[in-house]
Each structure stands twice: as structure tokens, then as C-alpha cells.
XYZ file of C-alpha atoms in Angstrom:
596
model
C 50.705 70.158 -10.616
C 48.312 72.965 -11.868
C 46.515 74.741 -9.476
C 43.058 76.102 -9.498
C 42.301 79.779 -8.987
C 39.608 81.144 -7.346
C 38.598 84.715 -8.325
C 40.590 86.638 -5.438
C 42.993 88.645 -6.828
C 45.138 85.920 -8.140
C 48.595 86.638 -8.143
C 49.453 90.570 -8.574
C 50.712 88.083 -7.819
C 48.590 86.223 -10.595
C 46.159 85.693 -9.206
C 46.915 87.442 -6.915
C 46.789 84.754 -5.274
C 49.357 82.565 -3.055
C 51.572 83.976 -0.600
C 54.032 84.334 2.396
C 55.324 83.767 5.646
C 56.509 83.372 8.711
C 58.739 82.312 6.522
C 59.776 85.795 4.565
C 60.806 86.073 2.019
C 64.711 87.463 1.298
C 67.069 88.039 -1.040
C 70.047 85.569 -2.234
C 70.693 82.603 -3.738
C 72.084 79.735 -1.375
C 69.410 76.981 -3.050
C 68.926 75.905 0.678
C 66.285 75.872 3.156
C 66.469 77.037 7.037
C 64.367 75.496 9.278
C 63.026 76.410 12.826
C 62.767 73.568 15.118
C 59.123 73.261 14.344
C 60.456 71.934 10.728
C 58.938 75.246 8.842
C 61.191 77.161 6.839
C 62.610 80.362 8.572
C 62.565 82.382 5.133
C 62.021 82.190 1.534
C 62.939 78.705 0.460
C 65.731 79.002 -1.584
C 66.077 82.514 -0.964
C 65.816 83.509 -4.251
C 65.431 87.307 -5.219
C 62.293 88.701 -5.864
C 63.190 90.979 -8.680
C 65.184 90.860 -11.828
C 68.640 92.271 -11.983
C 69.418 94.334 -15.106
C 71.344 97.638 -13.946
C 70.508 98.332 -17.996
C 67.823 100.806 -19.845
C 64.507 99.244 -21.506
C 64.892 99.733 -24.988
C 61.783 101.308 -27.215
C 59.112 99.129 -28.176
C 60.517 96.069 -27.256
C 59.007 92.556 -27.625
C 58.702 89.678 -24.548
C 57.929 86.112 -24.898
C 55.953 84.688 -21.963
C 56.159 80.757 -21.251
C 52.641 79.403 -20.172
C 54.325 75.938 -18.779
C 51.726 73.110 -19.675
C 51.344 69.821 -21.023
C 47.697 70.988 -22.382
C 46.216 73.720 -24.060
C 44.715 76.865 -21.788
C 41.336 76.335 -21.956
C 40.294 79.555 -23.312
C 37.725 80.676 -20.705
C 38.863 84.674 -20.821
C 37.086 86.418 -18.232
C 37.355 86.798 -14.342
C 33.915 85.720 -13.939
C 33.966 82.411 -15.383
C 37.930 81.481 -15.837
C 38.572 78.612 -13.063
C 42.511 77.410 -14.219
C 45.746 78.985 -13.571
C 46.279 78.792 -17.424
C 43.634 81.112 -18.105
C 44.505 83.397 -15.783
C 48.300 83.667 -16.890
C 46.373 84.852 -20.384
C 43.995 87.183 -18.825
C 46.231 89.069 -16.328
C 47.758 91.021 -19.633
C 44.639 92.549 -21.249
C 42.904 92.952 -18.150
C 42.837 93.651 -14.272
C 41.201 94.258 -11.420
C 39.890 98.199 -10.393
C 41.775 97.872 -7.104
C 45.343 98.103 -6.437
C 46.956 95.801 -3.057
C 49.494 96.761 -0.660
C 51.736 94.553 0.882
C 49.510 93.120 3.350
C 46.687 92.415 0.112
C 44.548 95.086 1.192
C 43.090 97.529 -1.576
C 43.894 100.893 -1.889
C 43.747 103.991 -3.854
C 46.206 103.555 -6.335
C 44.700 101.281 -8.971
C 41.851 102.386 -11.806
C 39.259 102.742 -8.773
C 39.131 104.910 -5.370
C 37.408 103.948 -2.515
C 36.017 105.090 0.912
C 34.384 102.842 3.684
C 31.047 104.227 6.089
C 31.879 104.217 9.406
C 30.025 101.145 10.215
C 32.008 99.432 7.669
C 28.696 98.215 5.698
C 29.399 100.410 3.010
C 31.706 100.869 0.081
C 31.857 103.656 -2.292
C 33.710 103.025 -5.464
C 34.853 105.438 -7.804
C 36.381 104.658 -11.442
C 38.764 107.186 -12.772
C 38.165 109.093 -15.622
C 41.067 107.699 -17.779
C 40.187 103.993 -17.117
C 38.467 102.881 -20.345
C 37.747 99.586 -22.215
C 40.116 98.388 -24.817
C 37.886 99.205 -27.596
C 37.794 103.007 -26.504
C 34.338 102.985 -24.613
C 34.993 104.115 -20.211
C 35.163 101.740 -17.827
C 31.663 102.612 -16.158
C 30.112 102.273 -12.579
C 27.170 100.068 -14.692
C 30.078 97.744 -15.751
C 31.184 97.000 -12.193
C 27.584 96.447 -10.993
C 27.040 94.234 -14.250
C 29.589 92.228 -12.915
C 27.491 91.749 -9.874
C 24.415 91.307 -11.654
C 26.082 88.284 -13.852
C 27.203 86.407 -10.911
C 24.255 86.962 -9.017
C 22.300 86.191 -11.932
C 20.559 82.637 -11.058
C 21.383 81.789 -14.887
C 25.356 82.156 -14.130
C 27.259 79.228 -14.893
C 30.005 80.289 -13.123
C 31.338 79.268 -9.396
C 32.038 83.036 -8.110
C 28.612 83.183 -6.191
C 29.777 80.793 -3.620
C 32.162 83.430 -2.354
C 30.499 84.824 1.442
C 30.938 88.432 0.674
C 29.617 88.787 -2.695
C 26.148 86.224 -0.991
C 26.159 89.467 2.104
C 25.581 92.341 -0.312
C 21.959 93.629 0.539
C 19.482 92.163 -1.743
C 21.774 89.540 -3.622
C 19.773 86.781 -2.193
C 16.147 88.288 -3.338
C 17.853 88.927 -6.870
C 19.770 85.390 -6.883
C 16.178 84.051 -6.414
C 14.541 85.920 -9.097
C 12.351 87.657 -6.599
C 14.072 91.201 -7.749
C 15.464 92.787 -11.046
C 18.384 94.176 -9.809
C 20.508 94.089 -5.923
C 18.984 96.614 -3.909
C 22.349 97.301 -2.059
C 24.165 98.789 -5.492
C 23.434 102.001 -6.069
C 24.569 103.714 -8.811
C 25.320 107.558 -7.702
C 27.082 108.550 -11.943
C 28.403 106.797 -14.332
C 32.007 106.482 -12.379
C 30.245 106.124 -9.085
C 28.631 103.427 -7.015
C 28.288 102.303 -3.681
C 27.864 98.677 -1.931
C 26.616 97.986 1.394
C 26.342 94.234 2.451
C 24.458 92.942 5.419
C 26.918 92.849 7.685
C 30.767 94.475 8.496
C 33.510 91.539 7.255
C 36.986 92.232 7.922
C 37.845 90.347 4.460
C 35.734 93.218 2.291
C 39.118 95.386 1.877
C 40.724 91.682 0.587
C 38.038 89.783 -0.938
C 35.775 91.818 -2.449
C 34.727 91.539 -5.837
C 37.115 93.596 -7.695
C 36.118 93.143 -11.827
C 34.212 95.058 -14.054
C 32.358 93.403 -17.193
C 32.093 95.737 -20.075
C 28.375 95.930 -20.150
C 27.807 97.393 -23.937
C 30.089 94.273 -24.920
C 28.558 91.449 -23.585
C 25.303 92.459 -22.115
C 23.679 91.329 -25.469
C 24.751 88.035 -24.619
C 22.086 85.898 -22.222
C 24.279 85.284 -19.236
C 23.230 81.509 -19.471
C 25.242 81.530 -22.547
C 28.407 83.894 -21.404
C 30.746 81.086 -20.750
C 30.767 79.634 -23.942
C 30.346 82.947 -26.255
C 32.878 84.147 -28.427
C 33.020 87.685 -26.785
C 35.017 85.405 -23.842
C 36.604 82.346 -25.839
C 38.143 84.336 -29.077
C 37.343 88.337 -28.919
C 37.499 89.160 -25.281
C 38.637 92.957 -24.370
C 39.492 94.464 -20.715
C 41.199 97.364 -19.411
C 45.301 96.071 -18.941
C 48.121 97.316 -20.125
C 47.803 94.776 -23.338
C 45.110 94.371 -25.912
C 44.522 90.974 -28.039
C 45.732 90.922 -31.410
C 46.178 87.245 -32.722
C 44.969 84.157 -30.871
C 45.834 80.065 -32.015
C 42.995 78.650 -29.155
C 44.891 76.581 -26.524
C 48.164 77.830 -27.820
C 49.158 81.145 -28.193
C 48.183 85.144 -28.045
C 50.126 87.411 -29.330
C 49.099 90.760 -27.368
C 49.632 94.862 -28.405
C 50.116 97.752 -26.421
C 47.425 99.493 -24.966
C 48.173 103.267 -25.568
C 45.441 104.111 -23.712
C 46.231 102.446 -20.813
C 45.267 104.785 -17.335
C 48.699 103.683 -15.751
C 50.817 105.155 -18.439
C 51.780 104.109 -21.879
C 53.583 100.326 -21.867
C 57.506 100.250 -22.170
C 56.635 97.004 -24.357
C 55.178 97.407 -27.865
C 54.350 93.675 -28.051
C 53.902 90.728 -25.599
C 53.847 87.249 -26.860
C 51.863 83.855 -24.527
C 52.963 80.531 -25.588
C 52.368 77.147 -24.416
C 55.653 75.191 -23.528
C 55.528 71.421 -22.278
C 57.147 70.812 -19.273
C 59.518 69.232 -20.556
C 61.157 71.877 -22.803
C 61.062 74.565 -20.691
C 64.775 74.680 -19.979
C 65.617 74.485 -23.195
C 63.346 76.879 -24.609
C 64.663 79.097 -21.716
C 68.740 78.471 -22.764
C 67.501 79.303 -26.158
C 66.009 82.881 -25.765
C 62.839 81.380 -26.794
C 60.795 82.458 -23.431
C 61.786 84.953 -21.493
C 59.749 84.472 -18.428
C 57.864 81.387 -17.117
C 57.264 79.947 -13.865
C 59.439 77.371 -13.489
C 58.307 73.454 -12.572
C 59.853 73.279 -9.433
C 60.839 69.407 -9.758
C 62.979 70.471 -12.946
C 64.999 73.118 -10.974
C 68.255 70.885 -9.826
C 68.734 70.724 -13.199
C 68.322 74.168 -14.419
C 70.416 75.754 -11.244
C 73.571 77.446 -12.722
C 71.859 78.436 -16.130
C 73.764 81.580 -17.474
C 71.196 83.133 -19.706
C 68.199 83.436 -17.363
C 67.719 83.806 -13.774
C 65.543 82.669 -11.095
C 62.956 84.534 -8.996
C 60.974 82.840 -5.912
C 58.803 83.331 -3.254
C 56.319 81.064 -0.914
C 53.713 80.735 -2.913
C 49.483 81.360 -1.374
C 48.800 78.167 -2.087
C 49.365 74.203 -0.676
C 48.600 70.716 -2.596
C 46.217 68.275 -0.679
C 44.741 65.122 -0.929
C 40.940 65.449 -1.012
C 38.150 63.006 -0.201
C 34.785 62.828 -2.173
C 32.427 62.472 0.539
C 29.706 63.625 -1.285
C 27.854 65.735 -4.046
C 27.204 69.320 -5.177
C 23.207 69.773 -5.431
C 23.128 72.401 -7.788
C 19.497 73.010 -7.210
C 19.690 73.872 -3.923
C 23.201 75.087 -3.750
C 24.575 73.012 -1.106
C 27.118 70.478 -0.631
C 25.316 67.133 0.333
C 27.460 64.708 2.210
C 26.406 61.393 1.537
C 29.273 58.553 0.627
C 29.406 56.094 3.345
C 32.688 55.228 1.887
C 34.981 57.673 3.310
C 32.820 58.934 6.441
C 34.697 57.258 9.031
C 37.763 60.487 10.058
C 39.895 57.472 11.260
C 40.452 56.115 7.709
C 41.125 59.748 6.429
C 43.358 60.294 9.247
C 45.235 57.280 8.604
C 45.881 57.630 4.728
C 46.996 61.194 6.072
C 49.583 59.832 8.168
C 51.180 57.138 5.659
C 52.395 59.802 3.884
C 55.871 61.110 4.537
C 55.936 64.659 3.044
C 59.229 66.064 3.686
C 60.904 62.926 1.900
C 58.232 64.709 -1.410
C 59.452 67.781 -0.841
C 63.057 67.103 -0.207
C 64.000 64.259 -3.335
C 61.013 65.460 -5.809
C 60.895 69.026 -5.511
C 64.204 69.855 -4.519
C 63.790 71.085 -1.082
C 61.380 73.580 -2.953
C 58.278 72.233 -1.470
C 57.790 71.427 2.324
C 54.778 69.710 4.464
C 51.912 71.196 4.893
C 50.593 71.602 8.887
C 47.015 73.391 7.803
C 45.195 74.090 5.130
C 46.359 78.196 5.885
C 49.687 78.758 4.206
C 52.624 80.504 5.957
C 52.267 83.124 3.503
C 49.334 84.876 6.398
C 51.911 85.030 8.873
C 48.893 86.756 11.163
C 46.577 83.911 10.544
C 48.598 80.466 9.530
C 48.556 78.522 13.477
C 51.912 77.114 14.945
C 48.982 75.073 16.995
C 47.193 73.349 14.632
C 47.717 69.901 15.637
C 49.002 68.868 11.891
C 49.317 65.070 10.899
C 52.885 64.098 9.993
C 54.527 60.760 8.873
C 53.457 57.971 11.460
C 52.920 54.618 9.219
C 52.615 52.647 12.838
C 50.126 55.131 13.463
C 48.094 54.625 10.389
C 48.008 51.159 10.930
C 46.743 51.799 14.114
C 43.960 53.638 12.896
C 42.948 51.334 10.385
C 42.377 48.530 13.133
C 40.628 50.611 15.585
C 38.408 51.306 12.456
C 37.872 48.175 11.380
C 40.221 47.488 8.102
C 42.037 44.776 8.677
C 43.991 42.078 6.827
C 41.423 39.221 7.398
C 42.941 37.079 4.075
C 46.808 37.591 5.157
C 47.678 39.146 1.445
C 49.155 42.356 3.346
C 46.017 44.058 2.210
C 43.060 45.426 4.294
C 39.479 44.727 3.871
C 36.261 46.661 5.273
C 34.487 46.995 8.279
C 32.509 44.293 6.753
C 35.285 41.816 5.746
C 34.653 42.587 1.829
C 37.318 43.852 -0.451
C 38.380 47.463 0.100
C 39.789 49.674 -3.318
C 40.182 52.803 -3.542
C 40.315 55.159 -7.034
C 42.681 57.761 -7.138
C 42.681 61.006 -9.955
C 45.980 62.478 -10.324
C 46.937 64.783 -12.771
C 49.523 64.849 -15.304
C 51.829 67.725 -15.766
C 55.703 68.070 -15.049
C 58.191 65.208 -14.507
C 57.040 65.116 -10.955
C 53.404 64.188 -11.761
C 53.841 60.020 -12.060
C 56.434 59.514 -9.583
C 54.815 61.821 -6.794
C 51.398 59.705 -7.537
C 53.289 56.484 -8.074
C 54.710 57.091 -4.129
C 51.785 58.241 -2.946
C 50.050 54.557 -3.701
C 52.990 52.885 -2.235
C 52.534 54.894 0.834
C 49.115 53.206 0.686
C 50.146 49.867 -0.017
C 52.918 50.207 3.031
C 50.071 50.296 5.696
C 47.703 47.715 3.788
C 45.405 49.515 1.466
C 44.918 49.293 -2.054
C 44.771 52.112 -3.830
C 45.401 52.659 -7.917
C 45.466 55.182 -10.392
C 41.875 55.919 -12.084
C 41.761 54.212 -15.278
C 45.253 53.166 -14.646
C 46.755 56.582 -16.022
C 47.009 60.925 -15.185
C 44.406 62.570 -16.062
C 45.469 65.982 -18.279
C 43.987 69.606 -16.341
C 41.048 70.140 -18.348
C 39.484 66.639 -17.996
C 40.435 66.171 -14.348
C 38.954 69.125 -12.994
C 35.760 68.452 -15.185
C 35.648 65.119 -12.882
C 36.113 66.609 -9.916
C 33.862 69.542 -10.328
C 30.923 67.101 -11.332
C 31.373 64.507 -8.869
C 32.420 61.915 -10.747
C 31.327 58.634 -9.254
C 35.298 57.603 -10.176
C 36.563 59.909 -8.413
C 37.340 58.690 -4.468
C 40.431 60.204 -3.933
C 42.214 63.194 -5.429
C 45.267 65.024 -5.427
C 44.744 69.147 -6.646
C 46.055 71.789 -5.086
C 44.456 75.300 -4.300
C 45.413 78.869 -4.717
C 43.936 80.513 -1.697
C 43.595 84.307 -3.179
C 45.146 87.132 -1.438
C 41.976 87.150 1.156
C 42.576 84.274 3.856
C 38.394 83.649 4.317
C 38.556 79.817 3.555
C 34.784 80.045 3.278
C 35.329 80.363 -0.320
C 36.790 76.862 -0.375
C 35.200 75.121 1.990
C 31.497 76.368 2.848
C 28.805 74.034 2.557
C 27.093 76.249 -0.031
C 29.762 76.927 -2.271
C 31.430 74.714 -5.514
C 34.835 74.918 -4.886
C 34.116 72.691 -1.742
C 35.404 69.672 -3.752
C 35.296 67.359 -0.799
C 31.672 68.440 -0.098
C 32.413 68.156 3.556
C 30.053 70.228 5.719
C 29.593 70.334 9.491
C 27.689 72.687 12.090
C 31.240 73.262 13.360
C 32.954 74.061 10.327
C 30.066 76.480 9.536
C 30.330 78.474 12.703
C 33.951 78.391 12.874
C 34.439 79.841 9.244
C 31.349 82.568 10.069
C 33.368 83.638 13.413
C 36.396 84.295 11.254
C 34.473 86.876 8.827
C 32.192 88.075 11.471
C 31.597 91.508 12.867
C 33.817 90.627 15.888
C 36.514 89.446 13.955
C 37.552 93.080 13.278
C 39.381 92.513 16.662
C 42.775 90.623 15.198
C 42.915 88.480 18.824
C 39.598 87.237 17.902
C 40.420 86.122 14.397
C 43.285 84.908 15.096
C 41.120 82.961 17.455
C 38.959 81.684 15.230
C 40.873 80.570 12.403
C 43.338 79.172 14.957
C 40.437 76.762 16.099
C 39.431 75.958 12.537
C 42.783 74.616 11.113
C 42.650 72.206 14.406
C 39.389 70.800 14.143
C 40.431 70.239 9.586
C 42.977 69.170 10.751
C 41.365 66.060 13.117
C 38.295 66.071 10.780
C 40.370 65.572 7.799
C 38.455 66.338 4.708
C 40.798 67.223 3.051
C 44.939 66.001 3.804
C 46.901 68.907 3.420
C 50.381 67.903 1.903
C 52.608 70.735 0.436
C 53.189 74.467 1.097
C 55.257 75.383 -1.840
C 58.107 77.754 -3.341
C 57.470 78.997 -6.775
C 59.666 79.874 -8.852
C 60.474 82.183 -12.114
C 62.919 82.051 -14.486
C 63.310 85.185 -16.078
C 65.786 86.166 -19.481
C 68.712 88.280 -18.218
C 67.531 91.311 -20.745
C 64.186 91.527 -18.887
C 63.812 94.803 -16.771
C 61.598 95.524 -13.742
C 60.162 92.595 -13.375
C 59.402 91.319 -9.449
C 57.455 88.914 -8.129
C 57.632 90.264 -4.484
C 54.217 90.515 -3.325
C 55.112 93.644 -1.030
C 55.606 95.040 -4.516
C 52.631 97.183 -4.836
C 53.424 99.091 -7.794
C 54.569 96.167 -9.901
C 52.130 96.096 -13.170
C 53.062 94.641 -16.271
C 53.403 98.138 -18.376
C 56.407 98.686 -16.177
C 58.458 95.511 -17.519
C 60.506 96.085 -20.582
C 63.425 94.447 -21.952
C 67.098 96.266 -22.547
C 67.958 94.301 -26.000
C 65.931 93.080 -29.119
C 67.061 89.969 -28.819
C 67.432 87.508 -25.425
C 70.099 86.339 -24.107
C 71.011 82.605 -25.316
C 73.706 80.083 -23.438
């Protein structure tokens, strides 16, 4: 399953995104999972290494395929601001990057295309762009650019769903200039045209994780209304950034072929060329045997198979993300920018609870993913050690339970057909959107109804059939009235704030769940006091308890990913401790890949 990405640094990772553990990560190659007696893995599952291992020299100017694994085309939505797919991200991250630099623990420091320093109070942040940072059409990387990008998402024409995000609503003045009360956010200050500074309302321990971290070239698209960004061709076919990479060719939805950036700040690029291609899922391996890719992230459920391959290898890591099962219990009101919960349908926790318990999650992760997936307790993966709770009271495989449930509740089998009706004795159905993708997509969805069925509830596909990336998330975003249940998955950034997700003024809240509890519990965890890591800890400890009896949302699957990477392919890691991994590093030590 795809995942969405939210604008946190996904993945220097890619996105920047997912991430690790009290379960580390370690080298090796055993294919097997240890377990504490809690039932969480005790290190990297699979312990697979983290970086490629070629003892050989890069050759000059050397060319890279890159697999973007897919059963649709990448949507084509090039820009940090707007993107909201894992496949546009895997296109971005090569032409262009964030001004900040992470360390091992996702914090930003000095090391990237900007510098910063923090006031005392911890209310401000002055940024500073180096002088050798500059757009890939020549012109600097400016402090304007970075508070354009500001300015866009603030703008209350934006199209986009990065305002949602607390930190970027705290900067002073955002709310008078989201309203149209103000021309510009009094809290940016441009000191030249490499400085600025940002002060917010109030000191958040996530500002060093989360913080905005992209500049928009302002001379390039500031011509552009920013009602009409999203769709312009300055983002869809001509898009330019700062990476390592520049655009040279583009086929929409299928391929870029990419050119090195010679005037990249890092240091000029070992490669000379990098080409993006769409593979289906289901000739990845072969494309992979073949020397036609040599790196993609590998579908997970395909791996038994590929295990053993000769030509390639295969990096992993827990992943900063989890799969759930999600609950429409509302809508978005985008003219007041709230979540409004109001289907009577699913309000009733007992119901939620109880679909949440018919499903037996290590059996998924075990015989469909290979061992490469494992149940998820809370809806904060292992990969925050500091913040992911032992305590959470998690839901696990109980069908007696869920039957249990269901009676107290009031669905029960009045008609004796093994199926349940309402409170109110009438016929009880349930939709469920699944998407397509991978060989695991039907079967996982296909067990997930007769999980369903087991305890007496009848559940079915929407319109009988997957629903491809692109279309599905369309649905969900919109609040389809189809849509009832749905299985996604999230990538939770390298900033654990699950405000982003699941505020009650912000988009990505698919579930639109909101509660006076869940409000104050996700302000205590980015509030002044939760500079003290006791508090926090707290805090977030409390929150993954009460999701976890409230049950918006089921959480189902902390996951593994994995890499496959061609044997000639040089410094390339995927170890998020890896601070100085950037693509202009990774070269390849033959013209040609290796091939079983």
C-alpha cells in the first residue's frame, strides 16, 4: 500500500519521514524477527544492512536508474507545498530539498544549505541561506523565497493541506494574514537577502523537527496567482529547486530523466545522469535481475521471493510510518477549517473497538508480508523510541471479544443469517475503500472482510473492486459519502507532533474525529512545558491510550521497508542516523549493472 506524506521532512529518509525503534536497527541478514515478550521486535526486522556494500571506486559520470514501484502513474504535483503522495515525493527529493540538514535524532542543524540560531526564549528562529545555495536556473536561493513559502501556505487562496500543520498556524501574525486582515506575517522579518528570522507565539519543542523547511523560488512562480499554483505548469512539467539534480526530460506519470547540477552547494554530483521510472509491482524483481533498476523500494509482500537474488541487494529499516483502518465519522468544512463530526453511523467507540479487535494482525504480518510487517499497539511508531508507549493499552486479536462488543452495543443477529443488524433491528452494511497496489493489496482486503464476516458484520469492497492511489485518496480527502471505512496508511514525518494528523482543524484528519480531550492532549505534547522530556513523554503517553479506547482510527501495521539496491551502486544508505547521506554522494563503480 502507498502511503501518504505529509510535508515533514519525508524520508532523508524520503520524506524524511518514517522511522525507528526500540526496535534498532542493525546490521545482518538472518530474514528473521526477535521479539521481546511484549511481541515488538527487539531490532530491525530482518536485520538488514543499512548501507550498500561495494568496497569498489564510483566511476566518472556514471548513470543510475531509480524504480518508482507503482501500479499508477505519479501524479505530477512537483513541489513541497502542494505534493501529498509518496510518488511525488520519490520525484522531487532529486531536484530539490529542504534548507535544513537532520541528525540522527531528526533535529536540524547547521550542515545543510541554511544556518540557524534559536533566542533564548525559544520564540525565535534566525535563518541564514548560504551564499552558494542557488536555484537551478542560476538565480540564489533568497531569504524572500523562504518567506514566500510562508506567504503561499498562509495565503487563504492556497489549495494546499500544509496550513493545518500547528507550528506553521503559531508564527506571529499567520492568523491575521490567513484571514486577509494583513499583507504579509508580521513575525517574518526579513534582516538581507540570505537572512530572516521567525518568531511564533509560543516555544514548541517540535520547531527544531517540524518546522517548515522549503523555499519557493519567488521570481519563478510568484507570477503565478497562488489559487492557481497547484495546477500550473511551473509545478506539473517545468518545476526547478535547489538538489543535487536538475530536470531534463519528463513523460507525465512515467518517467524523468534528471542532469547533474554543477552548481550544486554540497559539491559537484559523482552521477552525471539519474533516471525515475515507473515499474508495476509486479515486475519489479525482474526488472531488478535484469539491471534495469538499480534501486527501488521493494514491496515487502514480494520479498520471500526475491531473498537470495545475486545481482542486487537488500537494505531495511523500521519504517516512520504504520497502516490503519480509519472511520469516516464526519466532514472537512473547508470554510471554516474544521473537522465536523457528524455520521451517526460509526459514533458508537464500541463498534470501532470491535471491528478493531476481529482483526488478527500478526497472522498479516507474518503470511502476507513475510514477517516484514508487525501489529501496530499506537498510532506512534517504534521508530520514537522516546515517545512510542509500552502502556498504551493497544487492541489485539479477541474475535470473542468483538462479539461481545457488538451485543453490548446493540448489533445483533436478530434474522439468524450469522449477520448483525443495527441498534434498530434494520440491515447493517458497511463500504470499505481499499487500494490497489502490490500482490498484497486484494488478499490483505479480501481477509480483512472475512475478519468482519467472522464476528457477524457485513462489510464489502466499494464498488466491488481497489481503488488505484490517485482516485482513492481523491475520495477520502473529499469525504466521499462511499467512503465508511478505509484502509491508508500514514507517514508520520521525522517530527512526532500528531497534531498534524489528527487536529480538529487540519485536512489530513481523514477520520474527522475531534474531541476536547484529544485537543488538549495533543496541545500538552507541543506546549511550552513539554520542553521537559518527563512531561512529554507524559503527554503523548496519555494520548496513544485514550486513541487507542476512542478508536478513530484502528491502527494495524508498523512496518519494515525495504530497498533493493544493484550491487554496482556506491554509498548509498538508508540509515536514518546517516546524516550526511545526500544523493550527490551515490555513484555507481561500472557503466553497466549487474544482471543474474
Amino acid at each position: 500500500m502507498k502511503k501518504k506524506y505529509l510535508f515533514k521532512l519525508f524520508s532523508f529518509m524520503a520524506l524524511l519521514v518514517l522511522v525507528l525503534s526500540a526496535c534498532s536497527n542493525s546490521t545482518g541478514g538472518s530474514g528473521k524477527k526477535t521479539e521481546t515478550s511484549n511481541g515488538k521486535p527487539k531490532e530491525n526486522i530482518g536485520n538488514f544492512p543499512l548501507v550498500v556494500k561495494n568496497d569498489k571506486n564510483a566511476i566518472n559520470d556514471g548513470s543510475l536508474t531509480y524504480g518508482l514501484v507503482s501500479d499508477t502513474p505519479f501524479e505530477g504535483t512537483l513541489n513541497y507545498a502542494f505534493y501529498d503522495g509518496n510518488p511525488d515525493f520519490l520525484v522531487l527529493q532529486f531536484f530539490d530539498e529542504p534548507l535544513f540538514s537532520t541528525n540522527g535524532d531528526y533535529e536540524y542543524t547547521n550542515d545543510g544549505a541554511a544556518t540557524y540560531e534559536m533566542s533564548k526564549d525559544n520564540k525565535t528562529i534566525t535563518v541564514k541561506i548560504k551564499d552558494n545555495v542557488n536555484w537551478t536556473d542560476g538565480k540564489p536561493v533568497t531569504a524572500q523565497d523562504y518567506e514566500y513559502s510562508f506567504l503561499v501556505i498562509g495565503n487563504k487562496d492556497y489549495t494546499g493541506v500544509r496550513y493545518g500543520d500547528a507550528i506553521i498556524q503559531s508564527i506571529v501574525g499567520m492568523n491575521e494574514y490567513h484571514e486577509g486582515k494583513a499583507q504579509n506575517i508580521s513575525g517574518i522579518k526579513i534582516i538581507d537577502d540570505k537572512t530572516l528570522s521567525i518568531t511564533f507565539t509560543q516555544a514548541n519543542p517540535s520547531l527544531l523537527t517540524g518546522l517548515w523547511p522549503y523555499a519557493l523560488p519567488k521570481h519563478y512562480l510568484g507570477d503565478v496567482a497562488i489559487k492557481d499554483l497547484a495546477k500550473s505548469d511551473k509545478i506539473h512539467k517545468d518545476p526547478i529547486g535547489f538538489g543535487p539534480f536538475k530536470i531534463k526530460k519528463m513523460v507525465p506519470g512515467e518517467s524523468v530523466e534528471y542532469e547533474r547540477n554543477d552548481d550544486y552547494y554540497a559539491g559537484k554530483p559523482k552521477l552525471k545522469s539519474v533516471v525515475l521510472k515507473v515499474v508495476n509491482p509486479k515486475v519489479i524483481l525482474q526488472s531488478m535481475k535484469k539491471g534495469e533498476v538499480d534501486i527501488a523500494e521493494y514491496p515487502v509482500d514480494q520479498y520471500a521471493a526475491a531473498k537470495g537474488s545475486k545481482n542486487f541487494q537488500f537494505l531495511g529499516k523500521i519504517d516512520l510510518a504504520y497502516s490503519y483502518i480509519g472511520f469516516k465519522l464526519g466532514h472537512w468544512d473547508a470554510d471554516k477549517g474544521i473537522n465536523v463530526m457528524d455520521n451517526p453511523k460509526f459514533q458508537d467507540k464500541r463498534l470501532r473497538q470491535a471491528m478493531a479487535y476481529a482483526l488478527d494482525q500478526k497472522s498479516v504480518g507474518d503470511k502476507i508480508y513475510n514477517g516484514l510487517r508487525f501489529p501496530a499497539t499506537s498510532l506512534i511508531p517504534p521508530s520514537f523510541p522516546s515517545w512510542s508507549s509500552n502502556n498504551a493499552n493497544p487492541i489485539g486479536y479477541d474475535p470473542a471479544k468483538a462479539k461481545k462488543l457488538l451485543d453490548e452495543a446493540g448489533y445483533k443477529d436478530v434474522d439468524g443469517d450469522g449477520l448483525r443488524e443495527d441498534p434498530k433491528g434494520e440491515k447493517f452494511h458497511i463500504n470499505f475503500l481499499a487500494m490497489s497496489g502490490g500482490d498484497a493489496a486484494e488478499p490483505l482486503a479480501k481477509f480483512y472482510i472475512q475478519s468482519w464476516k467472522n464476528v457477524g458484520l457485513d462489510v464489502s469492497l466499494n464498488d466491488g473492486r481497489l481503488a488505484e492511489f490517485n482516485s482513492f485518496y481523491d475520495m477520502v480527502q473529499n469525504d466521499d459519502p462511499k467512503v465508511e471505512v478505509f484502509q491508508a496508511a500514514w507517514s508520520t514525518g521525522t517530527d512526532v507532533d500528531p497534531y498534524g494528523l489528527y487536529g480538529k482543524d487540519v485536512p489530513f484528519n481523514f477520520s474527522r474525529f475531534i474531541s476536547e480531550k484529544n485537543d488538549q492532549l495533543l496541545a500538552d505534547g507541543h506546549s511550552e512545558k513539554a520542553f521537559d522530556h518527563d512531561y512529554r513523554k507524559k503527554a503523548y503517553e496519555d494520548w496513544q491510550k485514550f486513541m487507542n479506547d476512542e478508536m478513530p482510527v484502528i491502527p494495524t501495521l508498523f512496518r519494515s521497508v525495504i530497498t533493493s539496491v544493484n550491487n554496482r551502486v556506491t554509498d548509498y544508505s538508508v540509515d536514518p542516523k546517516d546524516s550526511s547521506f545526500v544523493w550527490s554522494k551515490v555513484g555507481v563503480s561500472s557503466k553497466t549493472p549487474d544482471v543474474e
